[in-house]
């Protein structure tokens, strides 16, 4: 199964993609996570994208498309994958269709998590991730059951993203409305886009997605 999950920063894409991937036994491919891993490794690619990510702008289509083309060709994607944070521009969406067509694949579901921009800064500024397993938390909305202990792996080290600050969030939202909104139109025109109420609670959103994906 191939799923695309779209939505602004803070709409819950990462959380829901992780749950869908676990449930469907498919791989979660987050271009943001892949880029952050490059930055953490200090690779040439990481050095190239670090500043752009910190500013809240989008990384060039060429870089993203090379990364995705390589990643979806790997064995662990044979069962399917869920794309989280990609495609973010119309050229990315068109290129994805081309890449999948070459492999005889098509997208099964395209979801948009619909949210109001005014709640996003709050959602984003409280979030953090387990450094060991990547589980996602929020200070108020989704804290670990035991303070400072990851529910999933027991890890006790957490990371907060460098770009999760109010100023960068505004730029990321702008990038979304200017460059990613046309991607919504692209899938809408194909009759593929399914809107999901991203303002609902985390478990309710998961319930809706599970119902649709079966
Ligand atoms: P995310 O984790 O999806 O919020 O992505 C974090 C940052 O990585 C974004 O603000 C962009 O700078 C970059 N990024 C992630 N995915 C893409 C993409 N598909 N196209 C361009 N830039 C991306």
mmCIF file of C-alpha atoms and ligand atoms in Angstrom:
data_model
loop_
_atom_site.group_PDB
_atom_site.id
_atom_site.type_symbol
_atom_site.label_atom_id
_atom_site.label_comp_id
_atom_site.label_asym_id
_atom_site.label_seq_id
_atom_site.Cartn_x
_atom_site.Cartn_y
_atom_site.Cartn_z
ATOM 1 C CA UNK A 1 0.000 0.000 0.000
ATOM 2 C CA UNK A 2 1.231 3.487 -0.851
ATOM 3 C CA UNK A 3 -0.094 6.416 1.156
ATOM 4 C CA UNK A 4 0.623 10.149 0.918
ATOM 5 C CA UNK A 5 -0.140 12.228 3.971
ATOM 6 C CA UNK A 6 -0.291 16.008 3.549
ATOM 7 C CA UNK A 7 -0.838 18.793 6.039
ATOM 8 C CA UNK A 8 0.830 21.849 7.511
ATOM 9 C CA UNK A 9 3.669 21.557 10.029
ATOM 10 C CA UNK A 10 2.064 20.522 13.302
ATOM 11 C CA UNK A 11 -1.014 19.012 11.646
ATOM 12 C CA UNK A 12 -0.118 15.582 13.037
ATOM 13 C CA UNK A 13 1.345 14.021 9.881
ATOM 14 C CA UNK A 14 4.321 12.474 11.643
ATOM 15 C CA UNK A 15 2.271 10.985 14.472
ATOM 16 C CA UNK A 16 -0.370 9.551 12.167
ATOM 17 C CA UNK A 17 2.135 8.324 9.578
ATOM 18 C CA UNK A 18 3.996 6.438 12.301
ATOM 19 C CA UNK A 19 0.777 4.760 13.457
ATOM 20 C CA UNK A 20 -0.347 3.893 9.923
ATOM 21 C CA UNK A 21 3.058 2.458 9.125
ATOM 22 C CA UNK A 22 3.052 0.254 12.228
ATOM 23 C CA UNK A 23 -0.466 -0.954 11.631
ATOM 24 C CA UNK A 24 -0.002 -1.667 7.919
ATOM 25 C CA UNK A 25 3.525 -3.025 8.337
ATOM 26 C CA UNK A 26 4.816 -0.548 5.815
ATOM 27 C CA UNK A 27 7.705 1.907 5.917
ATOM 28 C CA UNK A 28 7.259 5.512 7.004
ATOM 29 C CA UNK A 29 9.276 7.789 4.749
ATOM 30 C CA UNK A 30 9.610 11.273 6.175
ATOM 31 C CA UNK A 31 11.756 13.531 4.005
ATOM 32 C CA UNK A 32 12.166 15.853 7.014
ATOM 33 C CA UNK A 33 13.529 12.956 9.137
ATOM 34 C CA UNK A 34 15.865 11.895 6.325
ATOM 35 C CA UNK A 35 17.210 15.439 5.998
ATOM 36 C CA UNK A 36 17.602 15.796 9.785
ATOM 37 C CA UNK A 37 19.590 12.534 9.808
ATOM 38 C CA UNK A 38 21.921 13.993 7.151
ATOM 39 C CA UNK A 39 22.337 17.173 9.190
ATOM 40 C CA UNK A 40 23.103 15.119 12.319
ATOM 41 C CA UNK A 41 25.691 13.049 10.407
ATOM 42 C CA UNK A 42 27.305 16.226 9.096
ATOM 43 C CA UNK A 43 27.259 14.841 5.525
ATOM 44 C CA UNK A 44 27.739 17.103 2.477
ATOM 45 C CA UNK A 45 24.003 16.975 1.912
ATOM 46 C CA UNK A 46 23.370 17.793 5.568
ATOM 47 C CA UNK A 47 25.682 20.813 5.409
ATOM 48 C CA UNK A 48 23.920 21.990 2.262
ATOM 49 C CA UNK A 49 20.389 21.826 3.703
ATOM 50 C CA UNK A 50 20.969 22.848 7.336
ATOM 51 C CA UNK A 51 20.534 26.597 6.871
ATOM 52 C CA UNK A 52 17.557 26.202 4.550
ATOM 53 C CA UNK A 53 15.768 23.995 7.084
ATOM 54 C CA UNK A 54 16.538 26.391 9.913
ATOM 55 C CA UNK A 55 15.019 29.237 7.909
ATOM 56 C CA UNK A 56 11.799 27.294 7.269
ATOM 57 C CA UNK A 57 12.182 27.345 3.481
ATOM 58 C CA UNK A 58 11.916 24.290 1.291
ATOM 59 C CA UNK A 59 14.943 22.339 0.120
ATOM 60 C CA UNK A 60 15.294 22.123 -3.679
ATOM 61 C CA UNK A 61 13.217 19.590 -5.587
ATOM 62 C CA UNK A 62 16.355 17.974 -7.084
ATOM 63 C CA UNK A 63 17.775 17.098 -3.672
ATOM 64 C CA UNK A 64 14.476 15.732 -2.400
ATOM 65 C CA UNK A 65 13.724 13.742 -5.538
ATOM 66 C CA UNK A 66 17.163 12.083 -5.597
ATOM 67 C CA UNK A 67 16.681 11.111 -1.971
ATOM 68 C CA UNK A 68 13.193 9.676 -2.494
ATOM 69 C CA UNK A 69 14.066 7.855 -5.737
ATOM 70 C CA UNK A 70 16.917 6.079 -3.973
ATOM 71 C CA UNK A 71 14.853 5.317 -0.870
ATOM 72 C CA UNK A 72 11.764 3.842 -2.502
ATOM 73 C CA UNK A 73 13.940 1.527 -4.557
ATOM 74 C CA UNK A 74 15.161 -0.265 -1.427
ATOM 75 C CA UNK A 75 13.921 -3.719 -0.487
ATOM 76 C CA UNK A 76 12.144 -2.603 2.678
ATOM 77 C CA UNK A 77 9.725 -0.531 0.569
ATOM 78 C CA UNK A 78 8.453 -3.553 -1.351
ATOM 79 C CA UNK A 79 5.489 -3.959 0.965
ATOM 80 C CA UNK A 80 4.547 -0.311 0.578
ATOM 81 C CA UNK A 81 5.306 3.009 2.214
ATOM 82 C CA UNK A 82 3.755 6.082 3.629
ATOM 83 C CA UNK A 83 5.096 9.424 2.481
ATOM 84 C CA UNK A 84 5.128 12.037 5.204
ATOM 85 C CA UNK A 85 6.216 15.549 4.210
ATOM 86 C CA UNK A 86 6.549 14.639 0.544
ATOM 87 C CA UNK A 87 5.503 15.751 -2.084
ATOM 88 C CA UNK A 88 5.625 19.413 -1.083
ATOM 89 C CA UNK A 89 5.624 21.033 -4.542
ATOM 90 C CA UNK A 90 3.809 20.247 -7.781
ATOM 91 C CA UNK A 91 7.047 19.178 -9.558
ATOM 92 C CA UNK A 92 7.639 16.721 -6.668
ATOM 93 C CA UNK A 93 4.110 15.330 -7.066
ATOM 94 C CA UNK A 94 4.562 14.916 -10.819
ATOM 95 C CA UNK A 95 7.963 13.304 -10.386
ATOM 96 C CA UNK A 96 6.527 10.909 -7.796
ATOM 97 C CA UNK A 97 3.872 9.785 -10.271
ATOM 98 C CA UNK A 98 6.638 9.155 -12.817
ATOM 99 C CA UNK A 99 8.780 7.185 -10.346
ATOM 100 C CA UNK A 100 5.845 5.014 -9.323
ATOM 101 C CA UNK A 101 4.693 4.459 -12.923
ATOM 102 C CA UNK A 102 8.205 3.201 -13.794
ATOM 103 C CA UNK A 103 7.789 0.585 -11.091
ATOM 104 C CA UNK A 104 4.190 -0.257 -12.035
ATOM 105 C CA UNK A 105 2.909 1.251 -8.771
ATOM 106 C CA UNK A 106 0.141 3.725 -7.947
ATOM 107 C CA UNK A 107 -0.840 5.701 -4.866
ATOM 108 C CA UNK A 108 -3.646 4.083 -2.837
ATOM 109 C CA UNK A 109 -4.584 7.007 -0.581
ATOM 110 C CA UNK A 110 -3.844 10.721 -0.387
ATOM 111 C CA UNK A 111 -4.882 12.302 2.904
ATOM 112 C CA UNK A 112 -4.854 15.923 3.933
ATOM 113 C CA UNK A 113 -4.954 16.574 7.679
ATOM 114 C CA UNK A 114 -7.003 19.773 7.790
ATOM 115 C CA UNK A 115 -6.120 22.152 10.632
ATOM 116 C CA UNK A 116 -6.442 25.833 11.533
ATOM 117 C CA UNK A 117 -3.156 27.705 11.370
ATOM 118 C CA UNK A 118 -3.740 29.452 14.704
ATOM 119 C CA UNK A 119 -3.370 26.263 16.755
ATOM 120 C CA UNK A 120 -0.206 25.134 15.022
ATOM 121 C CA UNK A 121 2.333 27.284 16.813
ATOM 122 C CA UNK A 122 1.131 25.856 20.127
ATOM 123 C CA UNK A 123 1.194 22.303 18.812
ATOM 124 C CA UNK A 124 4.646 22.705 17.357
ATOM 125 C CA UNK A 125 6.318 24.557 20.165
ATOM 126 C CA UNK A 126 5.484 21.800 22.674
ATOM 127 C CA UNK A 127 6.656 18.813 20.725
ATOM 128 C CA UNK A 128 9.623 16.523 21.255
ATOM 129 C CA UNK A 129 10.881 13.141 20.082
ATOM 130 C CA UNK A 130 12.500 10.149 21.736
ATOM 131 C CA UNK A 131 16.147 10.185 20.624
ATOM 132 C CA UNK A 132 16.304 6.375 20.615
ATOM 133 C CA UNK A 133 13.145 5.298 18.767
ATOM 134 C CA UNK A 134 11.660 8.488 17.281
ATOM 135 C CA UNK A 135 8.342 8.304 19.193
ATOM 136 C CA UNK A 136 6.614 11.692 19.114
ATOM 137 C CA UNK A 137 5.335 13.542 22.166
ATOM 138 C CA UNK A 138 3.901 16.906 23.179
ATOM 139 C CA UNK A 139 4.323 18.636 26.538
ATOM 140 C CA UNK A 140 0.588 19.121 26.997
ATOM 141 C CA UNK A 141 -1.273 17.221 24.279
ATOM 142 C CA UNK A 142 0.598 13.931 24.313
ATOM 143 C CA UNK A 143 3.106 13.593 27.168
ATOM 144 C CA UNK A 144 4.788 10.237 27.936
ATOM 145 C CA UNK A 145 2.906 8.212 30.614
ATOM 146 C CA UNK A 146 5.900 8.522 32.933
ATOM 147 C CA UNK A 147 7.638 11.902 32.822
ATOM 148 C CA UNK A 148 10.842 11.793 30.787
ATOM 149 C CA UNK A 149 10.540 8.086 29.951
ATOM 150 C CA UNK A 150 9.569 7.020 26.439
ATOM 151 C CA UNK A 151 6.376 4.881 26.416
ATOM 152 C CA UNK A 152 7.630 2.852 23.492
ATOM 153 C CA UNK A 153 11.264 2.040 24.288
ATOM 154 C CA UNK A 154 11.963 3.303 27.810
ATOM 155 C CA UNK A 155 14.500 5.820 26.460
ATOM 156 C CA UNK A 156 15.192 8.865 28.601
ATOM 157 C CA UNK A 157 16.758 11.218 26.054
ATOM 158 C CA UNK A 158 14.546 13.454 23.961
ATOM 159 C CA UNK A 159 15.160 15.927 21.149
ATOM 160 C CA UNK A 160 13.427 19.143 20.190
ATOM 161 C CA UNK A 161 13.736 20.279 16.588
ATOM 162 C CA UNK A 162 15.811 23.380 15.814
ATOM 163 C CA UNK A 163 13.091 24.647 13.458
ATOM 164 C CA UNK A 164 10.233 24.275 15.976
ATOM 165 C CA UNK A 165 10.292 27.914 17.072
ATOM 166 C CA UNK A 166 7.614 30.553 16.482
ATOM 167 C CA UNK A 167 9.555 32.503 13.861
ATOM 168 C CA UNK A 168 10.513 29.515 11.706
ATOM 169 C CA UNK A 169 7.044 28.031 12.051
ATOM 170 C CA UNK A 170 5.591 31.126 10.395
ATOM 171 C CA UNK A 171 7.967 30.707 7.440
ATOM 172 C CA UNK A 172 7.162 26.988 7.225
ATOM 173 C CA UNK A 173 3.446 27.790 7.138
ATOM 174 C CA UNK A 174 4.043 30.350 4.413
ATOM 175 C CA UNK A 175 6.004 27.780 2.389
ATOM 176 C CA UNK A 176 3.113 25.361 2.854
ATOM 177 C CA UNK A 177 0.453 27.784 1.678
ATOM 178 C CA UNK A 178 2.502 29.022 -1.262
ATOM 179 C CA UNK A 179 4.227 25.883 -2.484
ATOM 180 C CA UNK A 180 2.304 22.915 -1.100
ATOM 181 C CA UNK A 181 -1.277 24.174 -1.567
ATOM 182 C CA UNK A 182 -0.950 23.503 -5.335
ATOM 183 C CA UNK A 183 -0.137 19.865 -4.470
ATOM 184 C CA UNK A 184 -3.534 19.617 -2.769
ATOM 185 C CA UNK A 185 -5.145 20.959 -5.961
ATOM 186 C CA UNK A 186 -3.098 18.473 -8.004
ATOM 187 C CA UNK A 187 -4.514 15.485 -6.107
ATOM 188 C CA UNK A 188 -7.956 17.036 -5.765
ATOM 189 C CA UNK A 189 -8.202 17.387 -9.547
ATOM 190 C CA UNK A 190 -7.376 13.692 -9.886
ATOM 191 C CA UNK A 191 -10.171 12.875 -7.446
ATOM 192 C CA UNK A 192 -7.606 11.365 -5.079
ATOM 193 C CA UNK A 193 -7.573 13.799 -2.155
ATOM 194 C CA UNK A 194 -9.334 12.858 1.056
ATOM 195 C CA UNK A 195 -9.699 15.533 3.733
ATOM 196 C CA UNK A 196 -9.430 14.429 7.372
ATOM 197 C CA UNK A 197 -10.321 16.633 10.334
ATOM 198 C CA UNK A 198 -6.880 17.185 11.848
ATOM 199 C CA UNK A 199 -8.370 19.301 14.663
ATOM 200 C CA UNK A 200 -9.836 16.155 16.241
ATOM 201 C CA UNK A 201 -7.935 14.277 18.970
ATOM 202 C CA UNK A 202 -4.960 12.123 17.995
ATOM 203 C CA UNK A 203 -6.820 8.824 18.505
ATOM 204 C CA UNK A 204 -9.908 10.034 16.652
ATOM 205 C CA UNK A 205 -7.809 10.970 13.638
ATOM 206 C CA UNK A 206 -6.113 7.569 13.763
ATOM 207 C CA UNK A 207 -9.560 5.933 13.924
ATOM 208 C CA UNK A 208 -10.684 7.737 10.786
ATOM 209 C CA UNK A 209 -7.525 6.832 8.907
ATOM 210 C CA UNK A 210 -7.728 3.186 9.969
ATOM 211 C CA UNK A 211 -11.324 2.971 8.833
ATOM 212 C CA UNK A 212 -10.458 4.248 5.377
ATOM 213 C CA UNK A 213 -7.279 2.238 4.887
ATOM 214 C CA UNK A 214 -8.981 -0.941 6.134
HETATM 215 P P1 LIG B 1 9.287 18.392 8.101
HETATM 216 O O1 LIG B 1 9.957 17.511 9.099
HETATM 217 O O2 LIG B 1 8.473 17.632 7.097
HETATM 218 O O3 LIG B 1 8.525 19.523 8.736
HETATM 219 O O4 LIG B 1 10.469 19.079 7.258
HETATM 220 C C1 LIG B 1 11.434 19.908 7.870
HETATM 221 C C2 LIG B 1 12.125 20.753 6.806
HETATM 222 O O5 LIG B 1 12.800 19.905 5.876
HETATM 223 C C3 LIG B 1 11.205 21.615 5.949
HETATM 224 O O6 LIG B 1 10.893 22.855 6.561
HETATM 225 C C4 LIG B 1 12.046 21.782 4.690
HETATM 226 O O7 LIG B 1 13.086 22.713 4.874
HETATM 227 C C5 LIG B 1 12.689 20.404 4.547
HETATM 228 N N1 LIG B 1 11.841 19.459 3.765
HETATM 229 C C6 LIG B 1 11.277 18.300 4.215
HETATM 230 N N2 LIG B 1 10.602 17.680 3.241
HETATM 231 C C7 LIG B 1 10.722 18.463 2.138
HETATM 232 C C8 LIG B 1 10.240 18.372 0.813
HETATM 233 N N3 LIG B 1 9.459 17.333 0.418
HETATM 234 N N4 LIG B 1 10.548 19.369 -0.053
HETATM 235 C C9 LIG B 1 11.337 20.408 0.314
HETATM 236 N N5 LIG B 1 11.824 20.569 1.561
HETATM 237 C C10 LIG B 1 11.539 19.604 2.474
#
